[in-house]
JSON list of C-alpha atoms in Angstrom, two decimals:
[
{"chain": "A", "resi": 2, "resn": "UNK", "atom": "CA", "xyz": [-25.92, -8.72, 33.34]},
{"chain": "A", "resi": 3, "resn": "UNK", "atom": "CA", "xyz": [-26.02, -11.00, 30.51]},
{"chain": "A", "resi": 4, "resn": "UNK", "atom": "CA", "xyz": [-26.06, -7.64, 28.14]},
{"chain": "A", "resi": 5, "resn": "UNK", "atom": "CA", "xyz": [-22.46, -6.82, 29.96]},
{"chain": "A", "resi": 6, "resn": "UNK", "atom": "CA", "xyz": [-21.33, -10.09, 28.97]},
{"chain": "A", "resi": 7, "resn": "UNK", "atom": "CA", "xyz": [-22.23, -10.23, 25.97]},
{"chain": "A", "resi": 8, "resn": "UNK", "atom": "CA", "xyz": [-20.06, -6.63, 25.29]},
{"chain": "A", "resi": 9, "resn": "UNK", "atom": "CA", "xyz": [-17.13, -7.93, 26.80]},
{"chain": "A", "resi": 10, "resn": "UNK", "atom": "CA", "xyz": [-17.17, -10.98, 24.90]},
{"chain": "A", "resi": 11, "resn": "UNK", "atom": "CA", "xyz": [-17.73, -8.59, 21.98]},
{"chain": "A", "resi": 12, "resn": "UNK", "atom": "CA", "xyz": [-14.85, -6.92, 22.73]},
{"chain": "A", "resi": 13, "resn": "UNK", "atom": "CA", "xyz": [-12.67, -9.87, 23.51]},
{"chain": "A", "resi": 14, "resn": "UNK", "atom": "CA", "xyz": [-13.47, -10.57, 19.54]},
{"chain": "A", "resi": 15, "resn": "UNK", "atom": "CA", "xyz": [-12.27, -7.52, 18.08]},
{"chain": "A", "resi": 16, "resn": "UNK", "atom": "CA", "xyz": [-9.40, -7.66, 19.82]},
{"chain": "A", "resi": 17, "resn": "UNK", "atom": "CA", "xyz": [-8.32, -11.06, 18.91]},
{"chain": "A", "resi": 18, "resn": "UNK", "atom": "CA", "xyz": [-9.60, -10.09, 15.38]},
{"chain": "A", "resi": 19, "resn": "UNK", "atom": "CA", "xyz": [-7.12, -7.05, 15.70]},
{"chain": "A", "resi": 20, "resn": "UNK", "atom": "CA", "xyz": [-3.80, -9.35, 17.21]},
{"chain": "A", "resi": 21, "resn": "UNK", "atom": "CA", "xyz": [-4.58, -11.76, 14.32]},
{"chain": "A", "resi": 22, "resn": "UNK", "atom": "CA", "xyz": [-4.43, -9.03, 11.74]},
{"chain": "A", "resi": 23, "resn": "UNK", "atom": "CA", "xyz": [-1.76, -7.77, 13.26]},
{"chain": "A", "resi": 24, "resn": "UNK", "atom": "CA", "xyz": [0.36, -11.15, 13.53]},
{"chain": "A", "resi": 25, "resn": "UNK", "atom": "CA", "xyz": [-0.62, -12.77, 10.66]},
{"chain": "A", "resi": 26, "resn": "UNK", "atom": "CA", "xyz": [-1.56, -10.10, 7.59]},
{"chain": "A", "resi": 27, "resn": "UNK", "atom": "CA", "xyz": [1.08, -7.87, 8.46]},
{"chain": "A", "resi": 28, "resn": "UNK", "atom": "CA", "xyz": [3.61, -7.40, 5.23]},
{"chain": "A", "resi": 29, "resn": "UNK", "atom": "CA", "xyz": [7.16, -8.23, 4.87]},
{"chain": "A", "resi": 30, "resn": "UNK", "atom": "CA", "xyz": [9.40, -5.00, 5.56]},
{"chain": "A", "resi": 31, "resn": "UNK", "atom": "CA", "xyz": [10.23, -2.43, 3.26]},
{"chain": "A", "resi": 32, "resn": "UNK", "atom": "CA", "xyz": [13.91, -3.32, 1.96]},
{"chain": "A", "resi": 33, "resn": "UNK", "atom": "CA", "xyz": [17.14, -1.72, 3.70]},
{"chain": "A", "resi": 34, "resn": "UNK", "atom": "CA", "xyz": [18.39, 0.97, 1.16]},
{"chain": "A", "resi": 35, "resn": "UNK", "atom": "CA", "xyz": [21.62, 0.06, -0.24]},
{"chain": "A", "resi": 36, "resn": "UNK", "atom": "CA", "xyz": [24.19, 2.41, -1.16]},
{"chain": "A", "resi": 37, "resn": "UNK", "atom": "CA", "xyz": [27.77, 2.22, -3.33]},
{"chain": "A", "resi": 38, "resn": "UNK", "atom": "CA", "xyz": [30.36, 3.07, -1.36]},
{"chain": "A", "resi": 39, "resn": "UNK", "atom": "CA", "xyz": [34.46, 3.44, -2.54]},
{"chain": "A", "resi": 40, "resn": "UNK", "atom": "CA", "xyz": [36.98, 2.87, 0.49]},
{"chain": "A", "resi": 41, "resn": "UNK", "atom": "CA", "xyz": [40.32, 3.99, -0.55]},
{"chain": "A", "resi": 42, "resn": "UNK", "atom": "CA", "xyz": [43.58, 4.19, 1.70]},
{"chain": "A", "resi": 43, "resn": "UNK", "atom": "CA", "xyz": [47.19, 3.20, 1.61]},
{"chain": "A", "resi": 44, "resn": "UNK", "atom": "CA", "xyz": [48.90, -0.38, 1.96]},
{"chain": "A", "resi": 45, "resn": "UNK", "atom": "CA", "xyz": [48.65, -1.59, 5.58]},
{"chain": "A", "resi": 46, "resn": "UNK", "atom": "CA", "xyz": [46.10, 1.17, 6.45]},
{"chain": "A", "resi": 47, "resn": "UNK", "atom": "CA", "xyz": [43.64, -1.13, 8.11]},
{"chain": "A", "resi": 48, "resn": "UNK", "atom": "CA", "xyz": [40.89, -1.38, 5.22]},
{"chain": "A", "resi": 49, "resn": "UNK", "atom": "CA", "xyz": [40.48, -5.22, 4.86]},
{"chain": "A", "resi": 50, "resn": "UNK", "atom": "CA", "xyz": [40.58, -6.16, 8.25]},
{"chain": "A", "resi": 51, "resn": "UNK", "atom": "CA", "xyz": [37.82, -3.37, 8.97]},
{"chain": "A", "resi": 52, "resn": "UNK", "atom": "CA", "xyz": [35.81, -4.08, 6.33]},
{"chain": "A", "resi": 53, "resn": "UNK", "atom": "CA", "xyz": [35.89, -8.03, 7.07]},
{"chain": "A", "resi": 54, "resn": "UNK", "atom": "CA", "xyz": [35.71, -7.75, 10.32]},
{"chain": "A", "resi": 55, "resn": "UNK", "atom": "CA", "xyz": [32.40, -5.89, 9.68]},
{"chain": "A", "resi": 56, "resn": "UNK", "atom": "CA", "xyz": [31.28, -8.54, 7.11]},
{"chain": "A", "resi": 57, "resn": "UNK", "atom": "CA", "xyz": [31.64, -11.07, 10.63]},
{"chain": "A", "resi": 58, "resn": "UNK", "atom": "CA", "xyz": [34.78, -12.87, 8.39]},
{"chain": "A", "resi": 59, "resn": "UNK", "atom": "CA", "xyz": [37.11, -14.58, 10.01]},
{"chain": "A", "resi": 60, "resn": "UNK", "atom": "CA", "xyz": [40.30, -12.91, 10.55]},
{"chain": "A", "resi": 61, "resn": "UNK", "atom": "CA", "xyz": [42.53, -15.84, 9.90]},
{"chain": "A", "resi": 62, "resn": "UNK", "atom": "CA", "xyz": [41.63, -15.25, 6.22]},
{"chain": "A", "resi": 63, "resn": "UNK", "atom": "CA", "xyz": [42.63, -11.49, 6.03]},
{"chain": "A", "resi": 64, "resn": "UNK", "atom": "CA", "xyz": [45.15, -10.84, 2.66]},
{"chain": "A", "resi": 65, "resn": "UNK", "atom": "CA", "xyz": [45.60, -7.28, 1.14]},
{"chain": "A", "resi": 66, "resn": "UNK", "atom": "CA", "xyz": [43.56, -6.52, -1.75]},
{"chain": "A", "resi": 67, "resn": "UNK", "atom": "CA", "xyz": [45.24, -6.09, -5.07]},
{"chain": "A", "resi": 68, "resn": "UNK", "atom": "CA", "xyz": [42.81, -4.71, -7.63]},
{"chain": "A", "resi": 69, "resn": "UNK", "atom": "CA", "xyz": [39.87, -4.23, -5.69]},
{"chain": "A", "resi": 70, "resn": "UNK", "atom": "CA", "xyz": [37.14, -6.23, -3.77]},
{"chain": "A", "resi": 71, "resn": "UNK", "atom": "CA", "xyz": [33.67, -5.81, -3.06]},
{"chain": "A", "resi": 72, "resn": "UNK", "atom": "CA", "xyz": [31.79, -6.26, 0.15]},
{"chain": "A", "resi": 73, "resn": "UNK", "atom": "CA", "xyz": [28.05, -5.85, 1.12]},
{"chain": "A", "resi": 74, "resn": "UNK", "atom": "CA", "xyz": [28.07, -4.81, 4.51]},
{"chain": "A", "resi": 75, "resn": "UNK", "atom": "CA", "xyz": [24.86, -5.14, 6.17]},
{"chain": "A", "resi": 76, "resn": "UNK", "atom": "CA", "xyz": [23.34, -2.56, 8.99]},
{"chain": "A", "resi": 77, "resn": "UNK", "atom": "CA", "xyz": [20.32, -2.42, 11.00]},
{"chain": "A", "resi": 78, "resn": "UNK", "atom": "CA", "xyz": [19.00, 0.57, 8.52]},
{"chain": "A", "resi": 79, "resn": "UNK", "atom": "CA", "xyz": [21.03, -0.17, 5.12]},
{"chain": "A", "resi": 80, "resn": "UNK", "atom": "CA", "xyz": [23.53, -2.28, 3.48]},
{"chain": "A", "resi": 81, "resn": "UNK", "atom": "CA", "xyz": [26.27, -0.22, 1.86]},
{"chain": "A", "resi": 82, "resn": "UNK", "atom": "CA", "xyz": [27.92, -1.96, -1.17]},
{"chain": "A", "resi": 83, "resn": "UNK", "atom": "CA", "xyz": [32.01, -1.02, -0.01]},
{"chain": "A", "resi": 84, "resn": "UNK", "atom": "CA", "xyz": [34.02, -1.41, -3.25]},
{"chain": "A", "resi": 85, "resn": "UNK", "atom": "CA", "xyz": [37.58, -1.17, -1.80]},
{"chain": "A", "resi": 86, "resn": "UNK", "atom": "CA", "xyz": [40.61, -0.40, -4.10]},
{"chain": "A", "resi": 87, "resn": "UNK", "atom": "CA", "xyz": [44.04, -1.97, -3.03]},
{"chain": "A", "resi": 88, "resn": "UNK", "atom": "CA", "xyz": [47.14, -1.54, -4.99]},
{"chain": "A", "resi": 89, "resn": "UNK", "atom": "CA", "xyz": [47.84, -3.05, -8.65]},
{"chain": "A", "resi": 90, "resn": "UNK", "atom": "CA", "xyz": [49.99, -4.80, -9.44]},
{"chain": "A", "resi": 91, "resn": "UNK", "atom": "CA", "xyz": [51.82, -1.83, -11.33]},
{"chain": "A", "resi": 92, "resn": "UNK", "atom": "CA", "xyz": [52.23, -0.06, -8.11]},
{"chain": "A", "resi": 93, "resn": "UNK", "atom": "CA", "xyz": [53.85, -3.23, -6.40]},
{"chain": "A", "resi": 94, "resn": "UNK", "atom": "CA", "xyz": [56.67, -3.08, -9.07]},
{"chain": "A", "resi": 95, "resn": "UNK", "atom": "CA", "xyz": [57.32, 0.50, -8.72]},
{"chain": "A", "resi": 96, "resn": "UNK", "atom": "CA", "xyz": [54.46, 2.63, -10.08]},
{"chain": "A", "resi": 97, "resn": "UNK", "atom": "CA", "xyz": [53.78, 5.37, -8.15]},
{"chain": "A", "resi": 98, "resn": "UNK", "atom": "CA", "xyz": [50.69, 7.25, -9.54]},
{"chain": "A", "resi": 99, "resn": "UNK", "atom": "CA", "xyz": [47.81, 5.42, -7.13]},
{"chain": "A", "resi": 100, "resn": "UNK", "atom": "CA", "xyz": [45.24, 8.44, -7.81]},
{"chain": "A", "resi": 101, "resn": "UNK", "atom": "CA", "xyz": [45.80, 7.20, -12.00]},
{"chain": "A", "resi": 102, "resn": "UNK", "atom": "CA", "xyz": [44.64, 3.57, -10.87]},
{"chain": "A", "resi": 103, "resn": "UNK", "atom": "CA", "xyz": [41.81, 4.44, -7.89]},
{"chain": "A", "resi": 104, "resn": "UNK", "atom": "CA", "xyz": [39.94, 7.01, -9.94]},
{"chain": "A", "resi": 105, "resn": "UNK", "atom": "CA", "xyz": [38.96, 4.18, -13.19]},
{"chain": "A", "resi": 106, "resn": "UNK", "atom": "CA", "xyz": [36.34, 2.86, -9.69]},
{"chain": "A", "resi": 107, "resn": "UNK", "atom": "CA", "xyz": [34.90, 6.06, -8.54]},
{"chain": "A", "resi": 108, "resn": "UNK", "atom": "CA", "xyz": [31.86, 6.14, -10.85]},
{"chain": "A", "resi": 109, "resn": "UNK", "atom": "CA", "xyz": [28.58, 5.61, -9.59]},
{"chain": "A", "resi": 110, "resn": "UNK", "atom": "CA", "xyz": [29.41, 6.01, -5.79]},
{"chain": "A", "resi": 111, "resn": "UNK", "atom": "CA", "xyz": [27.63, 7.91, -3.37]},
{"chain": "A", "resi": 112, "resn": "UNK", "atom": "CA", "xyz": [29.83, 7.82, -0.61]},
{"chain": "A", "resi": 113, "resn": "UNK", "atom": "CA", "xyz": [33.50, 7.60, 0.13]},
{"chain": "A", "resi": 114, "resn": "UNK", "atom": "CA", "xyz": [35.56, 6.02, 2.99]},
{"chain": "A", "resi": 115, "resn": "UNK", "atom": "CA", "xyz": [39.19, 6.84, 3.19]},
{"chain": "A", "resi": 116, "resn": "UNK", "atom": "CA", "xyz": [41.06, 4.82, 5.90]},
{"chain": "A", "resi": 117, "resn": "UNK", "atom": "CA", "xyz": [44.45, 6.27, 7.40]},
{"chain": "A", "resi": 118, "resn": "UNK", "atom": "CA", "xyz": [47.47, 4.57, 9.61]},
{"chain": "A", "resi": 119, "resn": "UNK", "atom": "CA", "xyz": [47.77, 7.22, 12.27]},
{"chain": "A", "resi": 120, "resn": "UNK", "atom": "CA", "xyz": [50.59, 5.65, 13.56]},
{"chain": "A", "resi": 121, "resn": "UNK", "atom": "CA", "xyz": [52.55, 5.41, 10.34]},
{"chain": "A", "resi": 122, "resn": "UNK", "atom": "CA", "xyz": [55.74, 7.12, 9.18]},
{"chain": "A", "resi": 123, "resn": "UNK", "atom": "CA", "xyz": [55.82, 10.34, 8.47]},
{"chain": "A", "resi": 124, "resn": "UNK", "atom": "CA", "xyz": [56.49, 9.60, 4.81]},
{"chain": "A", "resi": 125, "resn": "UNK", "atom": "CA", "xyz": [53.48, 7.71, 4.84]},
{"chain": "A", "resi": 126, "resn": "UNK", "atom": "CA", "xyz": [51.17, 10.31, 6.52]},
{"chain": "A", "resi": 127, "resn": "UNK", "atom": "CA", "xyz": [52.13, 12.63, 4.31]},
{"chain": "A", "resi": 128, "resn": "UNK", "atom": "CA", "xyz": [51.08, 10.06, 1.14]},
{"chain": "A", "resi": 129, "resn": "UNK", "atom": "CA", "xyz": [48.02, 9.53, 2.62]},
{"chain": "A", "resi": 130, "resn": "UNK", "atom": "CA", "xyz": [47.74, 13.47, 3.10]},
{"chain": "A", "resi": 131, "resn": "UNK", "atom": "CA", "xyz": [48.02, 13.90, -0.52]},
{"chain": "A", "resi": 132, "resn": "UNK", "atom": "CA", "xyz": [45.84, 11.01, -2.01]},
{"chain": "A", "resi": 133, "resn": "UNK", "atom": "CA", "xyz": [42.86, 12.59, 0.81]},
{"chain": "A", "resi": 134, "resn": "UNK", "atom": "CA", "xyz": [43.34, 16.22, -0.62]},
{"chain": "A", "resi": 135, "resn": "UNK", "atom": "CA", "xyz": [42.92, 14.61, -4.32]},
{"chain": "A", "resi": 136, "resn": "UNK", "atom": "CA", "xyz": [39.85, 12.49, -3.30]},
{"chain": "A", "resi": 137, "resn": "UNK", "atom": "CA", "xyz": [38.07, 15.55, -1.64]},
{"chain": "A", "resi": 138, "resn": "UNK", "atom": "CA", "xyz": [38.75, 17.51, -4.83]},
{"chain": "A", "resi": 139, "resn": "UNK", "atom": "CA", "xyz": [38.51, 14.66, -7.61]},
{"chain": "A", "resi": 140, "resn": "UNK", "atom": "CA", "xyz": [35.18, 15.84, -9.76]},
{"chain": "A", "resi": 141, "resn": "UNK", "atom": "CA", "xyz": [33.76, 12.64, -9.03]},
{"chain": "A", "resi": 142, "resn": "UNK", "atom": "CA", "xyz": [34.02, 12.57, -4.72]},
{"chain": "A", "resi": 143, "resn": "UNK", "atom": "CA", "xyz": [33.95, 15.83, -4.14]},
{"chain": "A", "resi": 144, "resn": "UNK", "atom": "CA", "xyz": [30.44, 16.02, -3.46]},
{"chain": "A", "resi": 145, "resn": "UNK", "atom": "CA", "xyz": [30.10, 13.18, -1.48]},
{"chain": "A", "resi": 146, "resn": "UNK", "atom": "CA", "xyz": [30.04, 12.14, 2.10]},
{"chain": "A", "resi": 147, "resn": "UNK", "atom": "CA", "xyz": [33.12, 11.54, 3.60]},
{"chain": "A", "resi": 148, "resn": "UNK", "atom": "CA", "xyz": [33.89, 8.75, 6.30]},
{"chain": "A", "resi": 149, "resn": "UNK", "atom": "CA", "xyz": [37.51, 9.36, 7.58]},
{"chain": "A", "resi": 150, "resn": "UNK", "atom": "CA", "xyz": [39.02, 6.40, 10.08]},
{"chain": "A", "resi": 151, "resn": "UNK", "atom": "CA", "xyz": [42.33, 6.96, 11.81]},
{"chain": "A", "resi": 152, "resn": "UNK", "atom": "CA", "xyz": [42.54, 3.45, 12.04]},
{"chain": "A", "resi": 153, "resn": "UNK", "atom": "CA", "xyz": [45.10, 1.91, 14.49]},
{"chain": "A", "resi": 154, "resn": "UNK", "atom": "CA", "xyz": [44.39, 4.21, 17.35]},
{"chain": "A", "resi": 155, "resn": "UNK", "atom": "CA", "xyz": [45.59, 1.34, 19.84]},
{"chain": "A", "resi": 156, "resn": "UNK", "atom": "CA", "xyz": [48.91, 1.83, 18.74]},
{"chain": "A", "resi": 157, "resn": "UNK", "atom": "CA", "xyz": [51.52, 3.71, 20.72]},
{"chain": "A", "resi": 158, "resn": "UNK", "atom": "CA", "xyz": [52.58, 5.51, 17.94]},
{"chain": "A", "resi": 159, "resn": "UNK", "atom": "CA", "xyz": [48.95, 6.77, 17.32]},
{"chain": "A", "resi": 160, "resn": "UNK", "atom": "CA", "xyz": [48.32, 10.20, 16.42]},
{"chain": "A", "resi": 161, "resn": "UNK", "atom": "CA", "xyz": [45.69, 11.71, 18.02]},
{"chain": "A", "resi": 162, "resn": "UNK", "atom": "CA", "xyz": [42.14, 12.78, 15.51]},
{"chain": "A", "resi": 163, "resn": "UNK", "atom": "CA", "xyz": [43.03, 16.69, 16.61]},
{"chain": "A", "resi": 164, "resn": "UNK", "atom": "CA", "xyz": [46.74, 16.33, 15.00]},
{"chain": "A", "resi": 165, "resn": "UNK", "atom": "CA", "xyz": [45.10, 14.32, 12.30]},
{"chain": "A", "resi": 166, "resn": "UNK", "atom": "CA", "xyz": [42.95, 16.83, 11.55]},
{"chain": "A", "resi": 167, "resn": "UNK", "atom": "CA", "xyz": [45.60, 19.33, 12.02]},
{"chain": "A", "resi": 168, "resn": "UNK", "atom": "CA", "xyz": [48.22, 17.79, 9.78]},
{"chain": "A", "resi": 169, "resn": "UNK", "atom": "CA", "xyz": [45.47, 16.98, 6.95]},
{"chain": "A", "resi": 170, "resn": "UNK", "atom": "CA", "xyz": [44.26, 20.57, 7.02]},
{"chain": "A", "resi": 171, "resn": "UNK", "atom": "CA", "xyz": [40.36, 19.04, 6.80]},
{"chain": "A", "resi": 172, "resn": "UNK", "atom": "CA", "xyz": [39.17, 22.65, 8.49]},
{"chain": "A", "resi": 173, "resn": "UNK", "atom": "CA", "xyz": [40.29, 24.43, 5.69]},
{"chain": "A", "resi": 174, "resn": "UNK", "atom": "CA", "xyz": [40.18, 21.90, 3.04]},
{"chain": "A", "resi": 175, "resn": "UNK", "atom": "CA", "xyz": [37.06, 20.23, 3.60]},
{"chain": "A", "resi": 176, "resn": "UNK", "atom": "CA", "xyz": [35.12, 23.33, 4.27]},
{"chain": "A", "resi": 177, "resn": "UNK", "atom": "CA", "xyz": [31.47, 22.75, 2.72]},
{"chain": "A", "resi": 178, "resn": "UNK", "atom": "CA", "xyz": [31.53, 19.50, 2.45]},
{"chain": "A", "resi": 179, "resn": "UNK", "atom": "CA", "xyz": [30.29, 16.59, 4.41]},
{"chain": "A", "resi": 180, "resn": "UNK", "atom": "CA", "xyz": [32.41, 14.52, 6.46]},
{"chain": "A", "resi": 181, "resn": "UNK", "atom": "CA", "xyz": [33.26, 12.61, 9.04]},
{"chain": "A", "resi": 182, "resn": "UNK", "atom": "CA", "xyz": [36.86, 12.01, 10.99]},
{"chain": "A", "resi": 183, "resn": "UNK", "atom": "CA", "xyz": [36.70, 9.55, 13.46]},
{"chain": "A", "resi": 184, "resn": "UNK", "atom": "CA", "xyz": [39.28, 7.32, 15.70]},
{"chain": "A", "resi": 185, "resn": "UNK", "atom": "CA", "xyz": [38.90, 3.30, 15.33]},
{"chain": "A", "resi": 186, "resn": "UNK", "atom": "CA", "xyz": [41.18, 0.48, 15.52]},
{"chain": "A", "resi": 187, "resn": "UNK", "atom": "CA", "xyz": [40.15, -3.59, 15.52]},
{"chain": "A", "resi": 188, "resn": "UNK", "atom": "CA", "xyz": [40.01, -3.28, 19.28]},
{"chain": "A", "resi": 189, "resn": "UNK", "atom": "CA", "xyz": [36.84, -1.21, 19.25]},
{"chain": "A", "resi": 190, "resn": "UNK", "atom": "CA", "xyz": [34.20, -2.42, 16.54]},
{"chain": "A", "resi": 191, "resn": "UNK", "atom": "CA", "xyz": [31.71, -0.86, 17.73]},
{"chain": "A", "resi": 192, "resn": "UNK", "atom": "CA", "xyz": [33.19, 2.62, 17.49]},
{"chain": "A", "resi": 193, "resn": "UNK", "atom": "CA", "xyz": [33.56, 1.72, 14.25]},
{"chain": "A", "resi": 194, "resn": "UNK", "atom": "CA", "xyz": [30.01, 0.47, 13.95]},
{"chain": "A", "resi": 195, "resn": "UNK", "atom": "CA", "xyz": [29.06, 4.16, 15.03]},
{"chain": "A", "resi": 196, "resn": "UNK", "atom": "CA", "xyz": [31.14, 5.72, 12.62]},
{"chain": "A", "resi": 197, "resn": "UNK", "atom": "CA", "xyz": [29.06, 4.13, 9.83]},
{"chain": "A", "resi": 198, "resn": "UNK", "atom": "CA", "xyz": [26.36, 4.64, 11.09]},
{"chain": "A", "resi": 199, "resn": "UNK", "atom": "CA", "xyz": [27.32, 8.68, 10.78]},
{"chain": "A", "resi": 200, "resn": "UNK", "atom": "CA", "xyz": [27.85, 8.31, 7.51]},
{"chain": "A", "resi": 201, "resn": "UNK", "atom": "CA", "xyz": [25.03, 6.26, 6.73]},
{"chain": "A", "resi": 202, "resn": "UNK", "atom": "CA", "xyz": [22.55, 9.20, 7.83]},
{"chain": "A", "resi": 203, "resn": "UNK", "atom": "CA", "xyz": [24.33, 11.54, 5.67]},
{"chain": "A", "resi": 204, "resn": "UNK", "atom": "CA", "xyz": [23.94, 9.36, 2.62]},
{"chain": "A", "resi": 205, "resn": "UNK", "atom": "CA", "xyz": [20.12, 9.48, 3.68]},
{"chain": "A", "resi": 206, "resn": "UNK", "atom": "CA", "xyz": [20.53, 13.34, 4.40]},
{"chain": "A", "resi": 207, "resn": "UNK", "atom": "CA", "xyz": [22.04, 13.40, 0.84]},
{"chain": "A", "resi": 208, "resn": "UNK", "atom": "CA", "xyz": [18.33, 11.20, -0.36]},
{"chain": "A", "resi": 209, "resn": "UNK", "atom": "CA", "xyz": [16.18, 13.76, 0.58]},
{"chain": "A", "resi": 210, "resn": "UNK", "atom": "CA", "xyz": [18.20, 17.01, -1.11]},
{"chain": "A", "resi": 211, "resn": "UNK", "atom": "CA", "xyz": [16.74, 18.75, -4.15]},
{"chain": "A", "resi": 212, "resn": "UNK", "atom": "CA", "xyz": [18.02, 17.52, -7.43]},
{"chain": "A", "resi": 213, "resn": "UNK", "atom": "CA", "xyz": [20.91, 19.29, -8.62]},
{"chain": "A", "resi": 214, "resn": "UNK", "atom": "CA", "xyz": [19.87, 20.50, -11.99]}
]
């Protein structure tokens, strides 16, 4: 009898030995990967207020970005480093070569998220059309992952992600590459949440490729 006890109390010990280890010698967590990201997209496309609504900012403090701005934008799995390009100043007073201005800022990204009004003109829609096509063919991008919002979904006016994806020819266009096209608007963060969390397992899909030599 007293052998028994003594083998449970023996086992009481390495247990308690065990949860201590556990509890108390257990390391810190291995850092969240961070990636550089680029989100590019026209005036009034939705960017900033995404972005900072992401960032948990307060909306009251929203203003477009001229120039650029940078945001670390922290998930459960990685924080992606969003460097967003707004319009200079030269564009404001009548400049209309964007591509020019965005493309100084594409160096040294590994990812690329282009936000779109889908319920904008049809002037607009086709801009946005055009700067998209250059991004997914601009030396620099055009191996990247691609995270496409239609933002302002909860619009009336919204286009639907088939005739965006119709209108922007992304079948043909895109062919090859990695992306992503997704519907979000401000109403639904955590579709959005979702959507970068897509892209955030292809920029770890894109980690564990072969280098290119």
């Amino acid at each position: 009898m007293s052998e028994c006890i003594q083998l449970s109390f023996a086992v009481c010990r390495i247990g308690m030995y065990t949860c201590f280890r556990a509890l108390c010698c257990k390391g810190p967590p291995p850092p969240r990967p961070e990636y550089d990201l680029v989100c590019i997209g026209l005036t009034g496309s939705g960017k900033t207020s995404l972005l900072s609504q992401l960032c948990s900012e307060s909306p009251e403090n929203i203003v477009s970005t001229t120039g650029f701005s940078i945001k670390a934008v922290p998930f459960q799995n990685a924080i992606l480093n969003v460097k967003e390009l707004g319009v200079p100043i030269v564009v404001l007073k009548g400049a209309d070569n964007i591509r020019k201005y965005w493309s100084r800022y594409y160096q040294g990204s590994q990812g690329v998220i282009f936000v779109l009004d889908s319920a904008s003109s049809e002037d607009d829609l086709e801009t946005a059309r055009n700067e998209l096509h250059s991004a997914l063919q601009h030396p620099q991008l055009c191996t990247l992952p691609f995270l496409i919002l239609a933002n302002h979904q909860d619009k009336p006016a919204a286009r639907s992600i088939q005739e965006i994806k119709k209108y922007f020819e992304l079948e043909p266009l895109a062919r090859g590459k990695r992306w992503i096209l997704k519907p979000c608007s401000l109403d639904d963060m955590e579709a959005v949440k979702d959507s970068f969390s897509l892209l955030i397992n292809l920029l770890e899909e894109r980690d564990f490729e072969p280098s290119r030599m």
